Each structure stands twice: as structure tokens, then as C-alpha cells.
């Protein structure tokens, strides 16, 4: 078990070892004198980069270093997500801070010989991005447009430390906040600090975290629980996963602090079983924290006990809802309960329980270390601090971004996200996942915070931010989310179970070309009925994607209903594919790609071409699009 | 996700059953243990056929109805075994807006397997998943764990060819 003294010694030692990553020491020698290796190579081991092959790069690099006898001079560190997932696998080499993107296994020998031995950067691997319309080489991560407007608090260690090494976390002042609360603060002072910081829940609803803790602390002493919601139900989001993969100790430390504040000695993390890397890193982190005595009995000799158990969630959206989540930890079908009683009064196994989101916890230790005023200086009047978003969809820089509250959507999309690819036009941004709404272009300059997003008919949600362009059909998107909620409704109450199904049927009618104008009124009425009658948040918010699209994109609904067309060319049953005989060179590739023999040769030969053009037989076409995506001559279009 | 009962014949071995019983007994007296038991059972058999649920019911004294209720409630529990070639297409929002709906249809057509099921010979299975965290590569699918990103409908047949 470590004492506070020992903790500080590890911190000081690790700070020295990691100073190289500040990227300020420009020459190898300066750093070598400080007793650390001369170069450190950070490789992203988040899910995104792992999917694009970072594990093999790590292996190849280890082997190459060994072959050249450099293993003691160059340290390779596997980190969590850097954020720029679209450009993965990502590698950063310190002390220079050189940023390589799209690295391949074949590039490794050159990186070693040129960069690590020769001291010259491998220019072709340097990250490039458009600056004022010109493709420019960006030498370091901090200089990318993607990073400039970000402010990393919850993500501060993601991509900066090795998440499987507790010493590195300690080297960034890790567990100092726990030491501070246990030795210098009363539980009430901890709660007051969190209250004063203005921190609100990052799981969606935005409830003030300090108030929640106060409720639980006010319950009579006895068994209490601290729970972390790592269920991340939004089907298009990966913020919480990235925090767990990149900085698991931040969550453990915060849970212990919360335990001290409310008088609990046991915590549960409910994490999706589908997140194998996050689960593994949590297991490693919990074992290391126990070994150091930072979890367990009599922490720092103060008499405070706290331990954490992992529970694997099994993929049900409703289990992200807090009462359902607790039922699921108890081992039952995760069905929600009516509140009150709130979990703070009667929660897990009937005991007072606080439940917070991963990102909420990721802010706590820093609030304790830096003070409430430091935190509340960021953000807007009622939404303090930062918010992490998983930026995806039709955007150049897909990835993970953290911005101060109050940043506009336009800044996120244009400056950080690098705009929309292929010169397409922005149509809408979707936040809040299946419970949220979509934001049309006219609100791009709205400062993002809890209240503003609600006012424009969407919500903060947990942080999914999906950008859609002119090629996306908003009726189809509404259908997509509703299909999700119909699937995920636990079936307990009628408005949610039957109401969402009826709503989906009407949407299906519309996208098949059988809609009538009266359907719009029927949908509005159903939405109201589901919202008002459902027992839990899932049903109460399920109509939101429909309501928002009907409000902002009514013309698209009308086009489907009256003109029987899908303006974006998505809804299959309303689509017609056709071949432009002047552009078609008659190569016949489309006919070979067609699964249904729906494409035949005509006898028309366009001027300048040798072969007769092709033609699509509407009655046989199954509208799969295989012809169009295979055509190299842009001769096939859909309408 | 909708659950369909399997058409693949159960082929559990005595060794698997022994492991299952050990796993069940490990959780004797633990609060809220049904989920971990089912998770272990799934890692032993690869899925949770009704035969396995029956063993768990007998051994724990929990009714089969209740166990089936839990197994069918959670997306993670598979009532169908994975095929030797297990294809999963991401239908997370980021992938969907980039066309993964067309990708999954194409895979289904190519393999002649409905979404959420396994071919009766046990060769191919196809499932839809939620965000797998690789949105930077959207649209994505995995085949036996291998990730394929930035897919187009036209590429699908060629990729599947490798697994025929
Ligand atoms: C249908 C539904 C799904 C939810 N999913 C999540 C989720 O995936 N993650 C999460 O942290 N909160 C989710 N919530 C919110 C939780 O109920 C709860 O408010 C939150 O975990 C509280 O933590 P916070 O105050 O730190 O945000 C969901 C709520 C509803 C109604
Ligand atoms: S939505 Fe498909 S990987 Fe994220």
C-alpha cells in the first residue's frame, strides 16, 4: 500500500520521465540529460486506430527497434484515442511532437531509420490538411485545425498516457485529488466544491452533479453505492468508451471521491460487454489501483474503504436509463421503475445510490485539484466546463472532440471537423441520438449548451454528433431512429410499445410512397400520446427525431407524400435509376454487377463511342445501386 | 435487436456442460448473478440455445421463462450460434448516414442469410451491430473480427469471396 508521500515520489519520477512529451525540449541531448529515453513513440490503441491496424504497427515497431538495438533508447507507448480517428492509425514521436497519420506496417522501417536514427521526419507521412483551401503539411498535433479550438479536460490524458500503467496516471497528478479530499476536506466540502463548479451530468439530462451527491449524502448513514453509467446507449457514439480506454483511472479516482462524499464504500461500473478494450483496461486499472492500495481497505491510512466491481452490460438501450441500469446490475431484465423514489434515496439493492456518467466522473478529480472557480470559468452561464462529442457522419475529421460549452456548431463542423467532404452541402446535425433531434443550418451559430439545444428542439444527449449532408433523407433518418426505439422498447408500457410501432408503420407507409397528407397529423398526435403517456425517458423522448424532422424538414415529408419522390435519393421504393446514353460507353460493367439482370444493351451508339449504351429495365430493377457505385463514367443517376 | 430462434442443431459436449456447471456454482449465493452466468455460458458455447438455458434453470432453480426473458432482452445474448464466417455490419448512426443500410442488404443478398440469423448449415451468420467505435472508417463491417472500413456496395462481393 502506498502512502501519500510515496504517491508524490512516483509522481515526481514519472513527471521527469514524461516531460519529453511536452514537446518543448527540442533536442535529444537536452532530454537525455534528464535521465529519460531519448525518444518516445506514442501509438494510438483506441478502438478506431486498433480497427485500422495500430496493434500490428506497435508490434512491427518493437521488432524493428530490437533488431537495431534501440529498444533502450526509444520507448513505445500505447495510448488511448487522440481523437482524429479518421486519420488513423496515428503515431506521435517526441520530443519533436511529430505527428504521423495513416501509418502502415510497411512504413515502420523508414520511420526508424529516417526519424529515430537520422533525425529527419518522414515527410510523406506527416499529416496534411487544407489551410485556406491549400493542402498543407502539419508537423505537430497541436497545430492541426482539429486541435486548435478544442479544450481537453475530460480527455486530457487520452492519447497522452499509457492507460495500462498506473504510474503514468500518477505522473499527471493522478490520485492527488483523492489524497486531498481524504486528508484535507470533509465530505460536505467535497460536495460544496462540486456544486460550486457548476458541473452537470454528461449522460444526457444535465442534472447538477453536486445536488445529486447532496441528496445521497443526506440519507441516513449505512450501506450506500456509487455507480458509473458506462452503458453508452446512443448507437452512434463512442465518447465514454474512449475515456475508459484512454484514462480509466480518472473514473476510478472520481468514484472513490464520490464514495467519500456520500459515505459509500462500494462502487459498480456498468460497462457494455461490446467494449472489449475498455473492459480490459478497466480490469487492469482496478487491479493496479488495488495493488497500490488506492482502492480497498483503509486508503492512505485514513480509515476510508472503497472498492469497485465491474458489471458487463449486455446491450439494451433502456439499460442506460438509471433505474433500468440498477435493475440490470441486480441481475434482472433491465426494466425501468417509476421515480420517485429516486436512486439517491432508494437505488441499488434498495440502498441510496448515486449514478453518474463516465464523462461526468472524468471531470471530478480536476475540479478538486484546480478548484471550482477554474472549472466554472469555462462554458456558458448555466452550462459550465466542456463537452466531449463523437463527431461522425459526413465530416472530414471524424473523431472525438472536446470543446468548451458555448462553442457553436459551425465552429465544430468547419474549424474542428474540417467541413463536409466532396463539396457537399450541410443539411442537418443530429445530437442526442435516438432521444434527440436534428439541427438545421439556420441554427449553426447557436452556442452549444444544455438549454440552447433544448430550445431548438434537440438536446445535448451524451455526445453523439452526426453530420448529414444533402444526400441524406430526413424522413429516412427519422425512420432509422424510430426503428431503433421500437426494437429497444422494453415493452412494459403501452404508449411506448404500441405507440412507437404505430408511428413506425406510418413512416414506412410514407417512405414506400403510400403516404397521405393526413398522416402528418396522425403522426403529430401519436407523438404527443407517446411523450405524455410513457413511463420512462426512453418512451418520453422516442418521438423527438420525428418531431424535429417534421418541424424543420416538412418539405421533405411532403415531397414523399405528394410527389412520391425522395429528394435526397435515399428511399428505395421511390427511386428510379437511369443511364445517360450520351455518357455511357457501353462497357457493360453495370449489367454484370446487376443482381437481377435488369440492365440490357440498347442499339444506340453515342457519338464518339464504340459500343451501344446500356439501359435499366424499371420493372426488374431492385434499386440496389450496385450499377451506379460501379460505374466509372458517371453515366448512372438516381432520382 | 429482434431475436429469432435458431435452426442450427445443438452440439454441446460433456466438457462444455462440466464447465458450465462449474461456472454456475461459482456464483452460488452472489447477488444479481444471472447476467454473469449467462455471459460465461455464452463464452463456453458461443451462444445460448434453449438447451443451455434449461441446464442453468435446473441448476439455479430460476424458472426457464425468467432466464429466457433475460436472454432475449439483451442484444449481447445470442440465441443463434455465430457462423464459421460471422459477418457483422455496423448500423450505428455514423455508419448509417454513410450508407451501411445498403451494405447490410448487399451482404444479406450475397450470402442468402437474413439479418440476425445463421444459415442452417452453420456456415454464415449476419448481424447488425451498433457503433463499434470505428466511425472514422464508416461504413464498417467485421468478418470474424477483422474490420473492413470505408465500404462501398460494389466492394462487398469481392470481400466475401475471400471467405467462400
Ligand atoms: C433511454 C435512456 C437512455 C440513457 N442512456 C444513457 C447512457 O447511455 N449513458 C448515460 O450516462 N446516461 C444515459 N441515460 C441517462 C441516465 O438515466 C442518467 O440520467 C445518467 O446516467 C445520470 O448521470 P449524469 O447525471 O452524470 O449524466 C439514459 C436515459 C434514458 C432515459
Ligand atoms: S457508427 Fe459504425 S463504427 Fe461508429
mmCIF file of C-alpha atoms and ligand atoms in Angstrom, chain A residues 201-205 207 212 229 231-233 317 320-322 355-357 360 537-538, ligand 1:
data_model
loop_
_atom_site.group_PDB
_atom_site.id
_atom_site.type_symbol
_atom_site.label_atom_id
_atom_site.label_comp_id
_atom_site.label_asym_id
_atom_site.label_seq_id
_atom_site.Cartn_x
_atom_site.Cartn_y
_atom_site.Cartn_z
ATOM 1 C CA UNK A 201 -24.369 15.366 -15.684
ATOM 2 C CA UNK A 202 -22.852 14.496 -19.049
ATOM 3 C CA UNK A 203 -25.103 11.471 -19.589
ATOM 4 C CA UNK A 204 -27.852 13.485 -21.193
ATOM 5 C CA UNK A 205 -30.176 15.113 -18.724
ATOM 6 C CA UNK A 207 -28.696 17.340 -13.661
ATOM 7 C CA UNK A 212 -27.337 14.611 -6.712
ATOM 8 C CA UNK A 229 -23.046 4.563 -16.134
ATOM 9 C CA UNK A 231 -23.596 1.838 -20.974
ATOM 10 C CA UNK A 232 -23.324 4.406 -23.771
ATOM 11 C CA UNK A 233 -26.578 3.569 -25.479
ATOM 12 C CA UNK A 317 -30.585 0.786 -24.819
ATOM 13 C CA UNK A 320 -28.688 3.316 -19.951
ATOM 14 C CA UNK A 321 -31.693 4.717 -18.096
ATOM 15 C CA UNK A 322 -30.635 4.827 -14.491
ATOM 16 C CA UNK A 355 -25.290 7.160 -10.605
ATOM 17 C CA UNK A 356 -23.203 9.303 -12.908
ATOM 18 C CA UNK A 357 -21.951 9.129 -16.416
ATOM 19 C CA UNK A 360 -19.113 13.419 -15.554
ATOM 20 C CA UNK A 537 -37.262 8.503 -20.556
ATOM 21 C CA UNK A 538 -36.966 6.093 -23.466
HETATM 22 C C1 LIG C 1 -33.474 5.738 -22.594
HETATM 23 C C2 LIG C 1 -32.352 6.357 -21.834
HETATM 24 C C3 LIG C 1 -31.049 6.007 -22.135
HETATM 25 C C4 LIG C 1 -29.987 6.547 -21.425
HETATM 26 N N1 LIG C 1 -28.726 6.172 -21.773
HETATM 27 C C5 LIG C 1 -27.684 6.679 -21.074
HETATM 28 C C6 LIG C 1 -26.351 6.278 -21.395
HETATM 29 O O1 LIG C 1 -26.128 5.516 -22.324
HETATM 30 N N2 LIG C 1 -25.333 6.787 -20.650
HETATM 31 C C7 LIG C 1 -25.544 7.654 -19.622
HETATM 32 O O2 LIG C 1 -24.601 8.051 -18.979
HETATM 33 N N3 LIG C 1 -26.791 8.058 -19.313
HETATM 34 C C8 LIG C 1 -27.864 7.586 -20.001
HETATM 35 N N4 LIG C 1 -29.130 7.991 -19.658
HETATM 36 C C9 LIG C 1 -29.290 8.939 -18.557
HETATM 37 C C10 LIG C 1 -29.329 8.221 -17.204
HETATM 38 O O3 LIG C 1 -30.658 7.833 -16.917
HETATM 39 C C11 LIG C 1 -28.860 9.109 -16.075
HETATM 40 O O4 LIG C 1 -29.533 10.320 -16.168
HETATM 41 C C12 LIG C 1 -27.381 9.397 -16.098
HETATM 42 O O5 LIG C 1 -26.648 8.217 -16.110
HETATM 43 C C13 LIG C 1 -27.025 10.196 -14.878
HETATM 44 O O6 LIG C 1 -25.666 10.549 -14.887
HETATM 45 P P1 LIG C 1 -25.195 12.057 -15.075
HETATM 46 O O7 LIG C 1 -26.011 12.889 -14.147
HETATM 47 O O8 LIG C 1 -23.769 12.032 -14.746
HETATM 48 O O9 LIG C 1 -25.462 12.408 -16.507
HETATM 49 C C14 LIG C 1 -30.220 7.474 -20.385
HETATM 50 C C15 LIG C 1 -31.533 7.835 -20.089
HETATM 51 C C16 LIG C 1 -32.578 7.312 -20.808
HETATM 52 C C17 LIG C 1 -33.963 7.741 -20.472
#
